[in-house]
């Protein structure tokens, strides 16, 4: 292996602010178009313990951010649902999973952490309103997570609706194009 090219690769990866990379991310980062060779070079660093490979085609720095892995495993996707609502104090039930909205439903266990993906309609998934992007992490604001969970579940119990901005929910609601969801939201805020 060409040692200066490898040093450039590992330097590029560790100089980047991201902690998780798809093979494509690394290829774009270093300007490499030979995926087979790049994969071999990355796997060399996995064997040497410099990089991790939590999934085929996904590479990570040691101490990577689990939220970043969640958004890199399946794209497009964004962290939402229970994970966001729990952090915002809207649901009190502890759930250690990272819950993600994506184009598929799947549960993945990586290094003892569960990544739970829920499928949502493509028209909703591509709307960027109410999603904050920081590096590789796309995460819903509590109001978006609230609407996502109501949209995906027939019934859901919320412990505390006080932190939610009702005006923001009203602005986001039309993106779901659902009379059922609108009725659920009205009923919840009428009762509490």
mmCIF file of C-alpha atoms in Angstrom:
data_model
loop_
_atom_site.group_PDB
_atom_site.id
_atom_site.type_symbol
_atom_site.label_atom_id
_atom_site.label_comp_id
_atom_site.label_asym_id
_atom_site.label_seq_id
_atom_site.Cartn_x
_atom_site.Cartn_y
_atom_site.Cartn_z
ATOM 1 C CA UNK A 1 0.000 0.000 0.000
ATOM 2 C CA UNK A 2 1.159 3.478 -0.853
ATOM 3 C CA UNK A 3 1.990 4.881 2.570
ATOM 4 C CA UNK A 4 1.670 8.594 1.703
ATOM 5 C CA UNK A 5 -1.796 8.016 0.169
ATOM 6 C CA UNK A 6 -2.799 6.149 3.341
ATOM 7 C CA UNK A 7 -1.515 8.931 5.564
ATOM 8 C CA UNK A 8 -3.516 11.413 3.467
ATOM 9 C CA UNK A 9 -6.619 9.239 3.838
ATOM 10 C CA UNK A 10 -6.371 8.838 7.609
ATOM 11 C CA UNK A 11 -5.384 12.524 8.032
ATOM 12 C CA UNK A 12 -8.383 13.606 5.942
ATOM 13 C CA UNK A 13 -10.771 11.415 7.943
ATOM 14 C CA UNK A 14 -9.452 12.540 11.333
ATOM 15 C CA UNK A 15 -9.311 16.218 10.279
ATOM 16 C CA UNK A 16 -12.996 16.143 9.338
ATOM 17 C CA UNK A 17 -15.528 17.158 11.994
ATOM 18 C CA UNK A 18 -17.725 14.147 11.218
ATOM 19 C CA UNK A 19 -17.263 10.989 13.274
ATOM 20 C CA UNK A 20 -19.113 8.586 10.944
ATOM 21 C CA UNK A 21 -18.605 8.157 7.205
ATOM 22 C CA UNK A 22 -20.128 6.116 4.436
ATOM 23 C CA UNK A 23 -17.725 4.793 1.809
ATOM 24 C CA UNK A 24 -19.089 7.488 -0.498
ATOM 25 C CA UNK A 25 -18.389 10.212 2.108
ATOM 26 C CA UNK A 26 -14.720 9.166 2.307
ATOM 27 C CA UNK A 27 -14.452 8.934 -1.491
ATOM 28 C CA UNK A 28 -15.728 12.510 -1.819
ATOM 29 C CA UNK A 29 -13.537 13.712 1.054
ATOM 30 C CA UNK A 30 -10.284 12.508 -0.535
ATOM 31 C CA UNK A 31 -11.297 12.640 -4.212
ATOM 32 C CA UNK A 32 -11.104 8.884 -4.776
ATOM 33 C CA UNK A 33 -13.202 7.187 -7.458
ATOM 34 C CA UNK A 34 -11.849 3.629 -7.081
ATOM 35 C CA UNK A 35 -14.266 2.307 -4.452
ATOM 36 C CA UNK A 36 -12.699 -1.174 -4.290
ATOM 37 C CA UNK A 37 -9.228 0.235 -3.539
ATOM 38 C CA UNK A 38 -10.651 2.752 -1.081
ATOM 39 C CA UNK A 39 -12.559 0.009 0.734
ATOM 40 C CA UNK A 40 -9.333 -2.031 1.021
ATOM 41 C CA UNK A 41 -7.476 0.988 2.418
ATOM 42 C CA UNK A 42 -10.234 1.709 4.956
ATOM 43 C CA UNK A 43 -10.402 -1.933 6.028
ATOM 44 C CA UNK A 44 -6.632 -1.821 6.617
ATOM 45 C CA UNK A 45 -7.255 0.930 9.196
ATOM 46 C CA UNK A 46 -10.078 -1.101 10.716
ATOM 47 C CA UNK A 47 -7.670 -4.050 11.167
ATOM 48 C CA UNK A 48 -5.077 -1.674 12.696
ATOM 49 C CA UNK A 49 -7.699 -0.364 15.163
ATOM 50 C CA UNK A 50 -7.560 3.233 13.887
ATOM 51 C CA UNK A 51 -11.116 3.110 12.460
ATOM 52 C CA UNK A 52 -14.252 1.156 13.312
ATOM 53 C CA UNK A 53 -16.636 -0.472 10.867
ATOM 54 C CA UNK A 54 -20.007 -0.648 12.656
ATOM 55 C CA UNK A 55 -21.750 -1.785 9.441
ATOM 56 C CA UNK A 56 -20.665 -2.794 5.970
ATOM 57 C CA UNK A 57 -19.798 0.380 4.038
ATOM 58 C CA UNK A 58 -19.883 2.560 7.188
ATOM 59 C CA UNK A 59 -16.692 3.677 8.917
ATOM 60 C CA UNK A 60 -16.335 5.547 12.192
ATOM 61 C CA UNK A 61 -13.713 7.153 14.356
ATOM 62 C CA UNK A 62 -13.329 5.615 17.828
ATOM 63 C CA UNK A 63 -15.742 7.452 20.153
ATOM 64 C CA UNK A 64 -18.108 8.258 17.276
ATOM 65 C CA UNK A 65 -21.463 9.934 17.939
ATOM 66 C CA UNK A 66 -24.325 7.387 17.924
ATOM 67 C CA UNK A 67 -26.721 10.066 16.583
ATOM 68 C CA UNK A 68 -24.428 10.534 13.607
ATOM 69 C CA UNK A 69 -24.371 6.800 12.959
ATOM 70 C CA UNK A 70 -28.183 6.733 13.105
ATOM 71 C CA UNK A 71 -28.424 9.321 10.305
ATOM 72 C CA UNK A 72 -25.664 7.720 8.203
ATOM 73 C CA UNK A 73 -26.952 4.114 8.274
ATOM 74 C CA UNK A 74 -30.017 4.923 6.179
ATOM 75 C CA UNK A 75 -30.452 8.193 4.323
ATOM 76 C CA UNK A 76 -32.581 10.183 4.060
ATOM 77 C CA UNK A 77 -33.452 10.015 7.746
ATOM 78 C CA UNK A 78 -33.662 12.175 10.842
ATOM 79 C CA UNK A 79 -33.746 11.519 14.585
ATOM 80 C CA UNK A 80 -37.236 12.051 15.974
ATOM 81 C CA UNK A 81 -40.037 10.356 17.928
ATOM 82 C CA UNK A 82 -39.370 9.112 21.483
ATOM 83 C CA UNK A 83 -35.670 10.065 21.469
ATOM 84 C CA UNK A 84 -36.422 13.765 20.896
ATOM 85 C CA UNK A 85 -39.600 13.854 23.013
ATOM 86 C CA UNK A 86 -37.825 12.268 25.983
ATOM 87 C CA UNK A 87 -34.966 14.813 25.815
ATOM 88 C CA UNK A 88 -37.507 17.669 25.602
ATOM 89 C CA UNK A 89 -39.416 16.465 28.696
ATOM 90 C CA UNK A 90 -42.615 15.650 26.783
ATOM 91 C CA UNK A 91 -42.501 11.930 27.573
ATOM 92 C CA UNK A 92 -41.022 10.683 30.831
ATOM 93 C CA UNK A 93 -40.753 6.969 30.016
ATOM 94 C CA UNK A 94 -37.062 6.148 29.589
ATOM 95 C CA UNK A 95 -36.208 4.641 26.218
ATOM 96 C CA UNK A 96 -32.539 4.095 25.413
ATOM 97 C CA UNK A 97 -33.139 3.516 21.696
ATOM 98 C CA UNK A 98 -32.266 6.135 19.150
ATOM 99 C CA UNK A 99 -35.515 6.543 17.233
ATOM 100 C CA UNK A 100 -35.275 7.638 13.634
ATOM 101 C CA UNK A 101 -37.746 8.482 10.879
ATOM 102 C CA UNK A 102 -36.726 7.148 7.459
ATOM 103 C CA UNK A 103 -37.927 5.488 4.244
ATOM 104 C CA UNK A 104 -38.011 2.054 5.930
ATOM 105 C CA UNK A 105 -38.921 0.375 9.204
ATOM 106 C CA UNK A 106 -36.129 -1.574 10.823
ATOM 107 C CA UNK A 107 -34.427 -2.120 14.140
ATOM 108 C CA UNK A 108 -30.626 -2.388 14.154
ATOM 109 C CA UNK A 109 -28.392 -3.371 17.082
ATOM 110 C CA UNK A 110 -24.854 -1.991 16.882
ATOM 111 C CA UNK A 111 -22.516 -2.461 19.822
ATOM 112 C CA UNK A 112 -25.465 -2.989 22.180
ATOM 113 C CA UNK A 113 -27.313 0.174 21.113
ATOM 114 C CA UNK A 114 -30.661 -0.107 19.330
ATOM 115 C CA UNK A 115 -31.397 2.149 16.383
ATOM 116 C CA UNK A 116 -35.142 1.996 15.664
ATOM 117 C CA UNK A 117 -36.247 3.270 12.251
ATOM 118 C CA UNK A 118 -39.881 4.038 11.447
ATOM 119 C CA UNK A 119 -41.102 4.469 7.909
ATOM 120 C CA UNK A 120 -42.901 7.670 7.015
ATOM 121 C CA UNK A 121 -44.271 8.789 3.645
ATOM 122 C CA UNK A 122 -41.633 10.208 1.317
ATOM 123 C CA UNK A 123 -43.506 13.514 0.964
ATOM 124 C CA UNK A 124 -43.152 14.052 4.724
ATOM 125 C CA UNK A 125 -39.595 12.705 4.969
ATOM 126 C CA UNK A 126 -38.208 15.242 2.491
ATOM 127 C CA UNK A 127 -39.721 18.289 4.239
ATOM 128 C CA UNK A 128 -36.911 20.089 6.061
ATOM 129 C CA UNK A 129 -39.085 22.372 8.217
ATOM 130 C CA UNK A 130 -38.610 21.518 11.880
ATOM 131 C CA UNK A 131 -35.363 19.588 11.317
ATOM 132 C CA UNK A 132 -32.017 20.903 12.502
ATOM 133 C CA UNK A 133 -28.940 19.719 10.611
ATOM 134 C CA UNK A 134 -25.600 19.712 12.400
ATOM 135 C CA UNK A 135 -22.880 17.975 10.395
ATOM 136 C CA UNK A 136 -24.135 14.458 9.648
ATOM 137 C CA UNK A 137 -26.909 14.674 12.255
ATOM 138 C CA UNK A 138 -30.456 15.580 11.274
ATOM 139 C CA UNK A 139 -32.688 15.926 14.315
ATOM 140 C CA UNK A 140 -36.304 16.985 14.634
ATOM 141 C CA UNK A 141 -37.304 19.811 16.927
ATOM 142 C CA UNK A 142 -39.771 18.632 19.625
ATOM 143 C CA UNK A 143 -42.787 19.979 17.702
ATOM 144 C CA UNK A 144 -41.844 17.972 14.596
ATOM 145 C CA UNK A 145 -41.168 14.845 16.696
ATOM 146 C CA UNK A 146 -44.574 15.318 18.348
ATOM 147 C CA UNK A 147 -46.309 15.430 14.950
ATOM 148 C CA UNK A 148 -44.257 12.480 13.649
ATOM 149 C CA UNK A 149 -45.237 10.271 16.571
ATOM 150 C CA UNK A 150 -48.903 11.216 16.320
ATOM 151 C CA UNK A 151 -48.832 10.591 12.570
ATOM 152 C CA UNK A 152 -47.242 7.126 12.992
ATOM 153 C CA UNK A 153 -49.239 5.909 16.033
ATOM 154 C CA UNK A 154 -52.987 5.524 16.458
ATOM 155 C CA UNK A 155 -52.731 6.298 20.175
ATOM 156 C CA UNK A 156 -49.874 7.852 22.102
ATOM 157 C CA UNK A 157 -49.666 9.159 25.644
ATOM 158 C CA UNK A 158 -47.722 12.359 26.360
ATOM 159 C CA UNK A 159 -46.725 13.203 29.924
ATOM 160 C CA UNK A 160 -46.222 16.943 29.441
ATOM 161 C CA UNK A 161 -47.316 19.099 26.482
ATOM 162 C CA UNK A 162 -46.198 22.377 28.110
ATOM 163 C CA UNK A 163 -42.750 22.569 26.394
ATOM 164 C CA UNK A 164 -44.365 22.479 22.940
ATOM 165 C CA UNK A 165 -44.892 25.636 20.893
ATOM 166 C CA UNK A 166 -48.494 25.330 19.638
ATOM 167 C CA UNK A 167 -47.963 28.023 16.971
ATOM 168 C CA UNK A 168 -45.027 26.084 15.551
ATOM 169 C CA UNK A 169 -47.093 22.889 15.507
ATOM 170 C CA UNK A 170 -49.814 24.768 13.601
ATOM 171 C CA UNK A 171 -47.208 25.897 11.032
ATOM 172 C CA UNK A 172 -45.802 22.364 10.578
ATOM 173 C CA UNK A 173 -49.171 20.560 10.480
ATOM 174 C CA UNK A 174 -50.052 21.242 6.788
ATOM 175 C CA UNK A 175 -46.858 19.408 5.674
ATOM 176 C CA UNK A 176 -48.443 16.123 6.834
ATOM 177 C CA UNK A 177 -51.572 16.674 4.713
ATOM 178 C CA UNK A 178 -53.623 14.583 7.158
ATOM 179 C CA UNK A 179 -57.087 15.439 8.468
ATOM 180 C CA UNK A 180 -56.752 12.623 11.029
ATOM 181 C CA UNK A 181 -53.538 14.138 12.405
ATOM 182 C CA UNK A 182 -55.074 17.624 12.526
ATOM 183 C CA UNK A 183 -58.049 16.249 14.496
ATOM 184 C CA UNK A 184 -55.720 14.411 16.941
ATOM 185 C CA UNK A 185 -53.714 17.596 17.571
ATOM 186 C CA UNK A 186 -56.848 19.689 18.151
ATOM 187 C CA UNK A 187 -58.243 17.083 20.551
ATOM 188 C CA UNK A 188 -54.982 16.871 22.531
ATOM 189 C CA UNK A 189 -54.672 20.631 22.973
ATOM 190 C CA UNK A 190 -58.371 21.020 23.770
ATOM 191 C CA UNK A 191 -57.937 18.532 26.654
ATOM 192 C CA UNK A 192 -54.693 19.799 28.007
#
